[in-house]
Short mmCIF file of C-alpha atoms in Angstrom, two decimals:
data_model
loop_
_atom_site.label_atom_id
_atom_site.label_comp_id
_atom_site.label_asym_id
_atom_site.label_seq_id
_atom_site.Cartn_x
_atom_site.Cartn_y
_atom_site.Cartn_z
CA UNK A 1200 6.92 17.74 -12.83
CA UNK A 1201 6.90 14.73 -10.79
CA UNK A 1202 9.03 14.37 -7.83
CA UNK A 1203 11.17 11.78 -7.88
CA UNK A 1204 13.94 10.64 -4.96
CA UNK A 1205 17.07 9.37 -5.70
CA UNK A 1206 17.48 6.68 -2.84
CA UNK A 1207 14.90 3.74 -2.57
CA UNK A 1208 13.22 2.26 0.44
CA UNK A 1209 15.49 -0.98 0.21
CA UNK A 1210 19.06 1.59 -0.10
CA UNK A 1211 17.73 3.81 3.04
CA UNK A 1212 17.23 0.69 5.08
CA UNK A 1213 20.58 -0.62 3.73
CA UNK A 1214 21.67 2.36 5.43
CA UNK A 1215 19.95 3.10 7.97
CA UNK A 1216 21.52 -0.06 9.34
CA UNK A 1217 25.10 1.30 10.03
CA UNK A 1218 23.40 5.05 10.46
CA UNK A 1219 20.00 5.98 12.21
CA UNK A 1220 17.57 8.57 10.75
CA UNK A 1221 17.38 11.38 10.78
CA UNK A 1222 20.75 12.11 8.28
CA UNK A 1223 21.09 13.85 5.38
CA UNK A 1224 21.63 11.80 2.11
CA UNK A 1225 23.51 13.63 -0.65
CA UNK A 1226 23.60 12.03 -4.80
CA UNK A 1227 27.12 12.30 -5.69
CA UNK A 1228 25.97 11.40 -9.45
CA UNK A 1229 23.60 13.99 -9.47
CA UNK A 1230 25.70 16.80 -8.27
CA UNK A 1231 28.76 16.01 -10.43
CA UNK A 1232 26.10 15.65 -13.62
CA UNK A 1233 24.77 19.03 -12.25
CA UNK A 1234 28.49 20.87 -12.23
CA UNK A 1235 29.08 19.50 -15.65
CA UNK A 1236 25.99 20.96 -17.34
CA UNK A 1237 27.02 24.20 -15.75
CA UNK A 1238 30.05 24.16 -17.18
CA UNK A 1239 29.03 23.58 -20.92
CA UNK A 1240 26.37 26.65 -20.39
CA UNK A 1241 29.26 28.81 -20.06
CA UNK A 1242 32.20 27.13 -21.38
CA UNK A 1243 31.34 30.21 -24.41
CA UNK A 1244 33.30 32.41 -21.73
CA UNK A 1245 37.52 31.25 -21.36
CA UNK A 1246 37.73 32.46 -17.88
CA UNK A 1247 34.37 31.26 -16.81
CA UNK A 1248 34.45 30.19 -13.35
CA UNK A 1249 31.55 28.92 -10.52
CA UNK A 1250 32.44 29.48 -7.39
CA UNK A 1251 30.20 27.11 -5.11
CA UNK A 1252 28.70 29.13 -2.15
CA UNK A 1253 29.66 27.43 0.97
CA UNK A 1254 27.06 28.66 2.83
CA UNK A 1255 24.52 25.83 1.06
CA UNK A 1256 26.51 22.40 2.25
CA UNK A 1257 29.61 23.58 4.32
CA UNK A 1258 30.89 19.75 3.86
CA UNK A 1259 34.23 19.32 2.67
CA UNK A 1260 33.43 15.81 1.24
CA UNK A 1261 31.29 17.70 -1.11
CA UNK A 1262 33.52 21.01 -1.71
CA UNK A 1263 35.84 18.23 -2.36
CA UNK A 1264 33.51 16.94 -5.36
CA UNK A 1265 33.21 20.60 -7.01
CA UNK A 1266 36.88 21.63 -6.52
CA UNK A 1267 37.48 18.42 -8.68
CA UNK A 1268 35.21 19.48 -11.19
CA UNK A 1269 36.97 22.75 -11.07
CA UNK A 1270 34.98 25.02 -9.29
CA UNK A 1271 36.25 27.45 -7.03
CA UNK A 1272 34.59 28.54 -3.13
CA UNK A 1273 32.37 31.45 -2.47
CA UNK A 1274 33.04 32.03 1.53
CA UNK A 1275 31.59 34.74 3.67
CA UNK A 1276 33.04 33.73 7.33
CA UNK A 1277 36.40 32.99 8.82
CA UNK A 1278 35.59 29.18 9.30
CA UNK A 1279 34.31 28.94 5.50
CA UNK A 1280 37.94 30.13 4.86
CA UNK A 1281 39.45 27.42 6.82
CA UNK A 1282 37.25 24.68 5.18
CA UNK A 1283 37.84 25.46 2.03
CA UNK A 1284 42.07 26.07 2.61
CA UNK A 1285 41.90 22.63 4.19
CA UNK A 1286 40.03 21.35 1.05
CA UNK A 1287 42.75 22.80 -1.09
CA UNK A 1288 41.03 25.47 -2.26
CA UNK A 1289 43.95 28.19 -2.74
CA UNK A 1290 44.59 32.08 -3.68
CA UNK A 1291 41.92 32.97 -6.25
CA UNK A 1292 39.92 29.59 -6.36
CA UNK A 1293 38.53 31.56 -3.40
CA UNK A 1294 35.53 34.35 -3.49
CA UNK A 1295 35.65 35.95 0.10
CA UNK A 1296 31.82 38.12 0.02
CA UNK A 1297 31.18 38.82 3.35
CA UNK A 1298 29.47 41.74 5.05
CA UNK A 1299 29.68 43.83 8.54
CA UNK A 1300 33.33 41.72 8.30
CA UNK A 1301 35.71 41.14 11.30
CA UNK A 1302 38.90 41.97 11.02
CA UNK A 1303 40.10 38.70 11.65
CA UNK A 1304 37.78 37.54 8.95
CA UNK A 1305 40.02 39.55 6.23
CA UNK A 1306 43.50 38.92 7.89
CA UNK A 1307 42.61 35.06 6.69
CA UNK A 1308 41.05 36.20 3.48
CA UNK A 1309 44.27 37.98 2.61
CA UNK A 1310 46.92 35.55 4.00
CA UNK A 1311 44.72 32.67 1.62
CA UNK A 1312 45.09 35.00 -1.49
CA UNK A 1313 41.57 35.36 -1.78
CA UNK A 1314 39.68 37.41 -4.27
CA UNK A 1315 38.12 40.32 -1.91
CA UNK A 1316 34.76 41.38 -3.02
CA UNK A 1317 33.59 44.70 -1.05
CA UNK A 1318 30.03 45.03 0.40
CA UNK A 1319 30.90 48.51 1.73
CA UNK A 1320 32.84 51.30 0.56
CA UNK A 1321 33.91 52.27 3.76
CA UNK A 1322 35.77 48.16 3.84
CA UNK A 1323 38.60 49.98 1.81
CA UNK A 1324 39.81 52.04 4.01
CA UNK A 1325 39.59 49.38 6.84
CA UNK A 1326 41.16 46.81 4.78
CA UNK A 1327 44.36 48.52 3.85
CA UNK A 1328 44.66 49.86 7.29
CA UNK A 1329 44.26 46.30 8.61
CA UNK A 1330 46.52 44.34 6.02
CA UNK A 1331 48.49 47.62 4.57
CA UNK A 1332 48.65 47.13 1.22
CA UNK A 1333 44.92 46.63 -1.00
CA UNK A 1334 45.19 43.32 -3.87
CA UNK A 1335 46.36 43.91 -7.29
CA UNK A 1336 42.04 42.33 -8.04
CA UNK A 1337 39.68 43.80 -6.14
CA UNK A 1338 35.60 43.50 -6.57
CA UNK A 1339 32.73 45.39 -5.39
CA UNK A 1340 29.67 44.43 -4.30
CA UNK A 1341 27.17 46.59 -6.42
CA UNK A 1342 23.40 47.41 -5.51
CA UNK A 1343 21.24 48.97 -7.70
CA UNK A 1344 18.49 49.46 -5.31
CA UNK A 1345 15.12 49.62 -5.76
CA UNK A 1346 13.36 46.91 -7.30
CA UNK A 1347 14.12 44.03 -9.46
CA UNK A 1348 11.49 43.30 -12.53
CA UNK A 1349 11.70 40.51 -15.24
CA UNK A 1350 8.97 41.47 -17.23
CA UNK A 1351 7.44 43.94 -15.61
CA UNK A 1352 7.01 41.08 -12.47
CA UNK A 1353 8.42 42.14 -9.34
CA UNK A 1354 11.47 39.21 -8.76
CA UNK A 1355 12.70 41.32 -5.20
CA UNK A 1356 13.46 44.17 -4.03
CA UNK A 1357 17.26 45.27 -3.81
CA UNK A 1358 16.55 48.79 -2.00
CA UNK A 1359 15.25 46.82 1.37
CA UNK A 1360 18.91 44.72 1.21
CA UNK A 1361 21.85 45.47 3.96
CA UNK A 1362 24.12 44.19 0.43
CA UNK A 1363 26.31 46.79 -1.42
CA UNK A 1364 27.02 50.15 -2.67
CA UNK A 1365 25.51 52.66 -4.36
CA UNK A 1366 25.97 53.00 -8.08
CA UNK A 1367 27.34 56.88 -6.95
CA UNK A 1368 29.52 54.82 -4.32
CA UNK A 1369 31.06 52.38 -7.46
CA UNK A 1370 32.52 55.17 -8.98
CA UNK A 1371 33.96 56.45 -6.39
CA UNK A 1372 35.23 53.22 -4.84
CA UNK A 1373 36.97 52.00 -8.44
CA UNK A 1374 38.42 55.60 -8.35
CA UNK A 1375 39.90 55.04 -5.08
CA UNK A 1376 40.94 51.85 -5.25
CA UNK A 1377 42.89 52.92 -8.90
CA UNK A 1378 44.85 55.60 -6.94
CA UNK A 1379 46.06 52.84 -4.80
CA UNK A 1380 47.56 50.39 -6.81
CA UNK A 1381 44.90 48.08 -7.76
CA UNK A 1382 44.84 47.25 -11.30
CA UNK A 1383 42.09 44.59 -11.77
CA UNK A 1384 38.19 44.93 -10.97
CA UNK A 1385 35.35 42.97 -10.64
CA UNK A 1386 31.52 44.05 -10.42
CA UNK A 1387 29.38 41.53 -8.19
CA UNK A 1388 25.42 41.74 -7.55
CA UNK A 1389 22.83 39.90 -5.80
CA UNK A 1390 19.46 40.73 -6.65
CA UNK A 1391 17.00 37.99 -6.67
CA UNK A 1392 16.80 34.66 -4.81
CA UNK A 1393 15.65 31.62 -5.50
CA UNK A 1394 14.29 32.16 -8.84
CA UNK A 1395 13.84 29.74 -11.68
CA UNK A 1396 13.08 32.31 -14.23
CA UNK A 1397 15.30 31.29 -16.95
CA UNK A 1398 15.70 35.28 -17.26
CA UNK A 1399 17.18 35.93 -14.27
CA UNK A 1400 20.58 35.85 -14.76
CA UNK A 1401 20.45 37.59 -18.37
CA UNK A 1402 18.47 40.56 -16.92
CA UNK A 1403 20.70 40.47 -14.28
CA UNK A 1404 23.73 40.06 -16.52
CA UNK A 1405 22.05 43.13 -19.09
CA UNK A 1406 22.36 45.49 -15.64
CA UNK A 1407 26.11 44.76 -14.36
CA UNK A 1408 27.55 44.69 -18.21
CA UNK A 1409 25.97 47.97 -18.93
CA UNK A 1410 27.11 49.07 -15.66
CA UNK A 1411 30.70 47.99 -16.40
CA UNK A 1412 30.78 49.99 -19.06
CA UNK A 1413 29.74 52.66 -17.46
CA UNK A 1414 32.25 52.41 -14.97
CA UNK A 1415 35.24 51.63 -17.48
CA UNK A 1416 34.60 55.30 -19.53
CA UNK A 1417 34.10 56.36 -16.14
CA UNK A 1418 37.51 55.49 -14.31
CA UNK A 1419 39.66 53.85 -17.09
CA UNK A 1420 40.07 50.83 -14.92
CA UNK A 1421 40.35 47.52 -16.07
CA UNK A 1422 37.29 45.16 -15.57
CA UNK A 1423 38.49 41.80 -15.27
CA UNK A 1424 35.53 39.86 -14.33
CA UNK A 1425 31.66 40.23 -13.78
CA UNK A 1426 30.06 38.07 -11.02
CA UNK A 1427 26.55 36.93 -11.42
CA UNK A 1428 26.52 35.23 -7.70
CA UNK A 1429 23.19 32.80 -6.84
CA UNK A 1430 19.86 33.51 -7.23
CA UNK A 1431 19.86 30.53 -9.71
CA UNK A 1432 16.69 28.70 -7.90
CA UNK A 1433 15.00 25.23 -8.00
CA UNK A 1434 11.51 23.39 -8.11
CA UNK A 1435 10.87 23.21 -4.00
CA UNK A 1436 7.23 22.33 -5.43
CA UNK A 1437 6.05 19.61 -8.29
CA UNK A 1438 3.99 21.90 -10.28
CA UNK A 1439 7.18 24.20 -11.30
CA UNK A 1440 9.23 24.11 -13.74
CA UNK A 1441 13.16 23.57 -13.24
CA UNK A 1442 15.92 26.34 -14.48
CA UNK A 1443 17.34 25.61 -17.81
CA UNK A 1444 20.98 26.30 -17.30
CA UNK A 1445 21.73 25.80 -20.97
CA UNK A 1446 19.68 28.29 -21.58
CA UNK A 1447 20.26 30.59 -19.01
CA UNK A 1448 23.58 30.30 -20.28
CA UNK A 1449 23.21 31.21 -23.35
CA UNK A 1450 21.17 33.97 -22.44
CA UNK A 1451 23.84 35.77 -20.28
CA UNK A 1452 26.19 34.86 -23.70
CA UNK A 1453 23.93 36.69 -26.03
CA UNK A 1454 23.96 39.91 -23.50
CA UNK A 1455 27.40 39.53 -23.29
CA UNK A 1456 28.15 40.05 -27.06
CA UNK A 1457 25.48 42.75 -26.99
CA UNK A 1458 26.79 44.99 -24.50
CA UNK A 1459 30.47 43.87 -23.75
CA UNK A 1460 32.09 43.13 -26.81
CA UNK A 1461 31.11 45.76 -28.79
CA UNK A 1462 32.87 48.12 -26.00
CA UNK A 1463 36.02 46.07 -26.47
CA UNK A 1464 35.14 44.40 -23.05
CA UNK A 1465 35.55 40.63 -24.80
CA UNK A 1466 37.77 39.71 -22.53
CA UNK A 1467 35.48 39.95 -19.17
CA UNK A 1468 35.16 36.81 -16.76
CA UNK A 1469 32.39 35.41 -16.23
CA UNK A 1470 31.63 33.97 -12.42
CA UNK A 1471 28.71 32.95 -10.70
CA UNK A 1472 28.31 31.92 -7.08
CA UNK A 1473 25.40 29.52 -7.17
CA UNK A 1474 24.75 27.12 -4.01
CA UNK A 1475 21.23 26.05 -4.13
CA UNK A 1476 21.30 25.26 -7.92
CA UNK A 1477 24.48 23.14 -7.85
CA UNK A 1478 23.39 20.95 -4.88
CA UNK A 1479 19.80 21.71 -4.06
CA UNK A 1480 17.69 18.67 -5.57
CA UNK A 1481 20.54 16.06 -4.67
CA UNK A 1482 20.00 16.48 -1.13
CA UNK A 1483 17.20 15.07 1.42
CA UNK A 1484 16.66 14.57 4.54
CA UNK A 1485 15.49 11.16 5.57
CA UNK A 1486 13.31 10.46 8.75
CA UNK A 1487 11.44 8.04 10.47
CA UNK A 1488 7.90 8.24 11.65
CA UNK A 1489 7.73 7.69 15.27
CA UNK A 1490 4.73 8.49 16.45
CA UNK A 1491 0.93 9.94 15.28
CA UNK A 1492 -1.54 12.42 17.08
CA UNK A 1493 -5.12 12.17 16.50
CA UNK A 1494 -6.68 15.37 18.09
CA UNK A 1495 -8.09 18.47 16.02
CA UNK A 1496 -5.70 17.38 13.36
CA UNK A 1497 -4.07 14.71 12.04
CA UNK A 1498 -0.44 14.41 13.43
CA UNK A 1499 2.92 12.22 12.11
CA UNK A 1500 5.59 12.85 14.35
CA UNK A 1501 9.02 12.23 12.97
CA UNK A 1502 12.60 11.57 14.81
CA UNK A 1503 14.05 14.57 12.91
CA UNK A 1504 12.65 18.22 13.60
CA UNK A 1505 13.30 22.05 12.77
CA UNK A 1506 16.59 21.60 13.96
CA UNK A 1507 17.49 18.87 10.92
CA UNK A 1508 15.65 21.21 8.43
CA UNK A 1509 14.75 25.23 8.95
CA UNK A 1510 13.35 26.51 6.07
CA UNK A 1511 10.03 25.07 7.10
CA UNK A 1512 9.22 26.52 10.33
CA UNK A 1513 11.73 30.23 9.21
CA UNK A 1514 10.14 30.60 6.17
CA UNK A 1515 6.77 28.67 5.77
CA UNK A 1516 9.28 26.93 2.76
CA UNK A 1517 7.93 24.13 0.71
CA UNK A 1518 9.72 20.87 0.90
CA UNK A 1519 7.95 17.91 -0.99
CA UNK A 1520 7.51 14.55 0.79
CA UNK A 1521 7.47 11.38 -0.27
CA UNK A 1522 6.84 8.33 1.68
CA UNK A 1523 9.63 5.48 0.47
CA UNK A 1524 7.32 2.13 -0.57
CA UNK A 1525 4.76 4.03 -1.35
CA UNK A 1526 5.09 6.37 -3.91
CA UNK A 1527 2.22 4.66 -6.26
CA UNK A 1528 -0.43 4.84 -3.51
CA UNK A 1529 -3.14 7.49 -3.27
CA UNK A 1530 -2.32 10.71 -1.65
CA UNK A 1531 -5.77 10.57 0.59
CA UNK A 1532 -4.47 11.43 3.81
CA UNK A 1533 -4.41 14.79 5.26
CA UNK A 1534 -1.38 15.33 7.74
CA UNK A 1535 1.03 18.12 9.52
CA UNK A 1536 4.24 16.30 9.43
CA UNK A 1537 6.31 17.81 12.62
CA UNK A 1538 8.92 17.26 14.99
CA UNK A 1539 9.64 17.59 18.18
CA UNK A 1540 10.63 20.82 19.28
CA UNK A 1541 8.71 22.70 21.83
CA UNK A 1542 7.59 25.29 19.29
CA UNK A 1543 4.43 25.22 16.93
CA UNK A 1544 6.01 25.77 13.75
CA UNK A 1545 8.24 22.67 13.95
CA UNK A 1546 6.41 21.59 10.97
CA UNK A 1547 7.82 20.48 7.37
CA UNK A 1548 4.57 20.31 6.34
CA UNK A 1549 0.59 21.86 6.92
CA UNK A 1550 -2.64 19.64 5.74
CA UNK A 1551 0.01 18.19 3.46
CA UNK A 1552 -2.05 15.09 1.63
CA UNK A 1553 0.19 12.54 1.87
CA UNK A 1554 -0.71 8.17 1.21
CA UNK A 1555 -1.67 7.16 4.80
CA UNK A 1556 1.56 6.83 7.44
CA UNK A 1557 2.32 4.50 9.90
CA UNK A 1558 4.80 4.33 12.37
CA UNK A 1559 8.20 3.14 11.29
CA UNK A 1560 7.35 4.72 7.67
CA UNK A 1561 10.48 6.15 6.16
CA UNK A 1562 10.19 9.84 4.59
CA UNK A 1563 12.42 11.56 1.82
CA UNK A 1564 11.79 15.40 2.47
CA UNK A 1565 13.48 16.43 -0.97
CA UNK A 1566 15.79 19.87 -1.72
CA UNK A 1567 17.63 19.76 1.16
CA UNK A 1568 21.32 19.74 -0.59
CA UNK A 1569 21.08 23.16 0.33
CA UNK A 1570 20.66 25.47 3.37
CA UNK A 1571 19.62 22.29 5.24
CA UNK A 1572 21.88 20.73 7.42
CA UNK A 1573 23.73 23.83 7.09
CA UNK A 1574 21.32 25.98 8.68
CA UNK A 1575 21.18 23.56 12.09
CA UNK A 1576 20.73 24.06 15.17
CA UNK A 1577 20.86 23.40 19.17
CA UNK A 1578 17.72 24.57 20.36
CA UNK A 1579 15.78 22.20 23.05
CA UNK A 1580 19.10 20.71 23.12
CA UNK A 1581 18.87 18.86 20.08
CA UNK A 1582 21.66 17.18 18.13
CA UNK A 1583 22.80 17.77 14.33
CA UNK A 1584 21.89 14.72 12.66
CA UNK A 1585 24.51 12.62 10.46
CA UNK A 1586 25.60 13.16 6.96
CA UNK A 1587 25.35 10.59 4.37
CA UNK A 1588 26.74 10.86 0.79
CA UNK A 1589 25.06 8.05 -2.11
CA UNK A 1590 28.27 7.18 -4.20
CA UNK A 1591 27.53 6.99 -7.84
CA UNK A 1592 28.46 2.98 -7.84
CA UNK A 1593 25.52 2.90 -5.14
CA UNK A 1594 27.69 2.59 -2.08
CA UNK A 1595 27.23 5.07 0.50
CA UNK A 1596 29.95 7.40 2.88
CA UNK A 1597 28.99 8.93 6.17
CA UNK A 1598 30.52 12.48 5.42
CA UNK A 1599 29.76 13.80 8.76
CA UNK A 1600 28.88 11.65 11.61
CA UNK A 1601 25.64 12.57 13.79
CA UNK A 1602 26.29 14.66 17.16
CA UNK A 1603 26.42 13.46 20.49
CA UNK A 1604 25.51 14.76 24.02
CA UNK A 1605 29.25 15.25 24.55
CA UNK A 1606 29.48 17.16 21.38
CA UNK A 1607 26.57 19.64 23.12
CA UNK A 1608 28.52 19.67 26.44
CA UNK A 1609 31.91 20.08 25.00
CA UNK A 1610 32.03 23.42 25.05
CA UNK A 1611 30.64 24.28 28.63
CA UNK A 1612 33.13 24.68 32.11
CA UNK A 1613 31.75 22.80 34.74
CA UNK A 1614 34.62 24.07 37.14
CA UNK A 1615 33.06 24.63 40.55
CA UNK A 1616 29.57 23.44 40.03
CA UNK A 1617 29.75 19.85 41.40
CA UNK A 1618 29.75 18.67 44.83
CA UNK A 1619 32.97 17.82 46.28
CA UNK A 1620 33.84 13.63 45.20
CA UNK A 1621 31.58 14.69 42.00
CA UNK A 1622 32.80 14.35 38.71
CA UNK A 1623 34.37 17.54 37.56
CA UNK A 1624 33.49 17.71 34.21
CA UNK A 1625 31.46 15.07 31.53
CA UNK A 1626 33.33 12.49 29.78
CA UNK A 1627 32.68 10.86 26.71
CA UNK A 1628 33.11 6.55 26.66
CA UNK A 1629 32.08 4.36 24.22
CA UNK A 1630 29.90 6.99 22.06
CA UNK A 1631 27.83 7.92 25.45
CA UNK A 1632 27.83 10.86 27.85
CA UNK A 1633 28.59 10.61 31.35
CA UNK A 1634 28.59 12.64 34.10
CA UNK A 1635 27.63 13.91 37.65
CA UNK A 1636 23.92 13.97 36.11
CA UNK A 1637 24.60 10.92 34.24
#
């Protein structure tokens, strides 16, 4: 599959003249096409429902987007509450997963409404102790352990995850949480990421229905919904193959009239918490070639760095690169595209052939609408770069504007550490820092 971007060299320099690389460009039209499609693959189930993990593009220009397009927000931290209550997401538009949880984390989860989904039996007890009363719908966070095959493939390997309880510990948890008033349960399960197997979710989907069952002859409780989460994953590289939601879709539907409906289940939800798969491939991150090495290898430096874009240098992650202008020219240049952090693996890219680079080149590093910006960082002191989103009638909207040295400083106290007649703290003017140092 080729790689394609969605901006061209002529729209990044139209931007880049209001807003300097690096920044993060997002495709409205692709995302909202994207949510759409997902939408008809299950629209087979009434009470389907995605809820959009936060986690992948904590922006609320584009949790604004989905909640339009009526998804609801998979959160997992007290500040992914308060985005998505000040996005409007309300009561049980919201998925609170979360794990080793504060309690201040679930006094905001409760006062929102929010659908609590357990990653610990022991979180029942310290829930109703903490709030003093449990939900009428409560879910729990089920791990099968072990490992996960499609096929006889190994997909991953649920026994090595911190995620869940027991199937023993289910049981036990529904039966506990019956004697206490809750009426309404829901079964949630992570066990692969990142896959594009178009059987992922329906072998997933074949485990937690059968499971439900289980569980309903088990404890008589009523199983409102069944949560697929993510997992869903994308083409990082050329040579793959994207999902089929369609027919990953109607996968999950023919399991579901398999297993569920024949136990008079019919009327289960269906939810899935996807992040990577809804925004994914309509993000990149855009960067400017600054300056080349020519030692024992071949060296573009660019003006964005690990900081901008993790998965590189944490996980030895693919990203594919294009060069903007010229995308028809012959990939006969080998390079390690970096950045500038004082570490070795700042690299997006090792003896990546590329067409030959010179300074001022613009690159698209593609697949970053998901745990990119979001996974930023200060090290070296380095700044979180801007936020762009590409409106479907080709304008474009800075969602989030680049930080500033101020922004870095903001949350220091300088009292006592200047000279007397110094400034006592830094001051922002004009967009610049300035200071004793300054």
């Amino acid at each position: 599959m080729e790689k394609k971007t969605f901006v061209s060299l002529e729209k990044a320099r139209e931007i880049m003249k209001t807003i300097p690389t690096p920044f993060h460009l997002y495709d409205e039209k692709g995302i909202l096409e994207n949510a759409r499609k997902i939408k008809k693959a299950f629209s087979w189930n009434k009470g389907f429902k995605e809820y959009y993990a936060v986690k992948a593009c904590p922006n609320p220009a584009i949790l604004k987007l989905l909640r339009n397009e009526g998804f609801g927000a998979d959160c997992s931290s007290y500040t992914e509450l308060l985005m998505s209550d000040a996005v409007g997401f309300a009561g049980n538009e919201i998925m609170f997963s979360s794990n080793v949880t504060p309690a201040k984390d679930f006094e905001l989860a409760a006062k929102l409404g929010a659908t609590i989904n357990f990653d610990d039996i022991t979180h029942i007890d310290f829930y109703e102790n903490l709030i003093g009363c449990l939900p009428e719908t409560v879910s729990c966070r089920y791990n099968p352990g072990g490992l996960f095959n499609i096929n006889n493939a190994i997909m991953d390997t649920p026994g090595e995850a911190k995620y869940g309880l027991t199937r023993p510990q289910m049981t036990e948890a529904f039966l506990k949480l019956k004697s206490r008033g809750v009426k309404h349960f829901g079964i949630h399960a992570f066990l692969a990421s990142n896959t594009v197997a178009n059987e992922y979710y329906p072998a997933l989907a074949k485990i937690l229905f059968e499971t439900a069952v289980q569980l309903q002859r088990e404890t008589g409780v009523h199983i409102a919904f069944i949560n697929l989460s993510g997992g869903v994953g994308i083409p990082y590289r050329p040579e793959q193959e994207p999902s089929d939601i369609l027919l990953i879709g109607e996968g999950v539907r023919k399991v579901f009239e398999e297993i569920l409906v024949p136990a008079g289940m019919g009327d289960v939800k269906i939810f899935t918490e996807m992040g990577r798969f809804v925004t994914g491939p309509y993000g990149c991150l855009i960067a400017t070639n600054i300056h080349q090495k020519h030692t024992h290898k071949e060296y573009v430096g660019l003006d964005a760095c690990a900081a901008n874009l993790m998965r590189p240098a944490m996980y030895g992650a693919y990203h594919h690169i294009t060069v903007l202008g010229k995308e028809n020219e012959p990939c006969d240049h080998k390079y390690d595209v970096t950045g500038g952090l004082c570490e070795n693996n700042d690299k997006f890219a090792i003896d990546r052939m590329l067409p030959k680079i010179d300074i001022g080149d613009i690159l698209v590093i593609h697949d970053t609408g998901a745990h990119g910006f979001s996974m930023g960082y200060n090290y070296n002191g380095k700044l979180r770069s801007a936020e762009v989103l590409l409106k479907e009638d080709g304008s474009f909207e800075l969602i989030r504007r680049a930080e500033t040295p101020a922004d870095y400083f903001a949350t220091f106290d300088f009292t006592g550490l200047f000279q007397e007649g110094q400034p006592k703290r830094f001051v922002l003017k004009d967009g610049e820092l300035s200071g004793a140092a300054l």
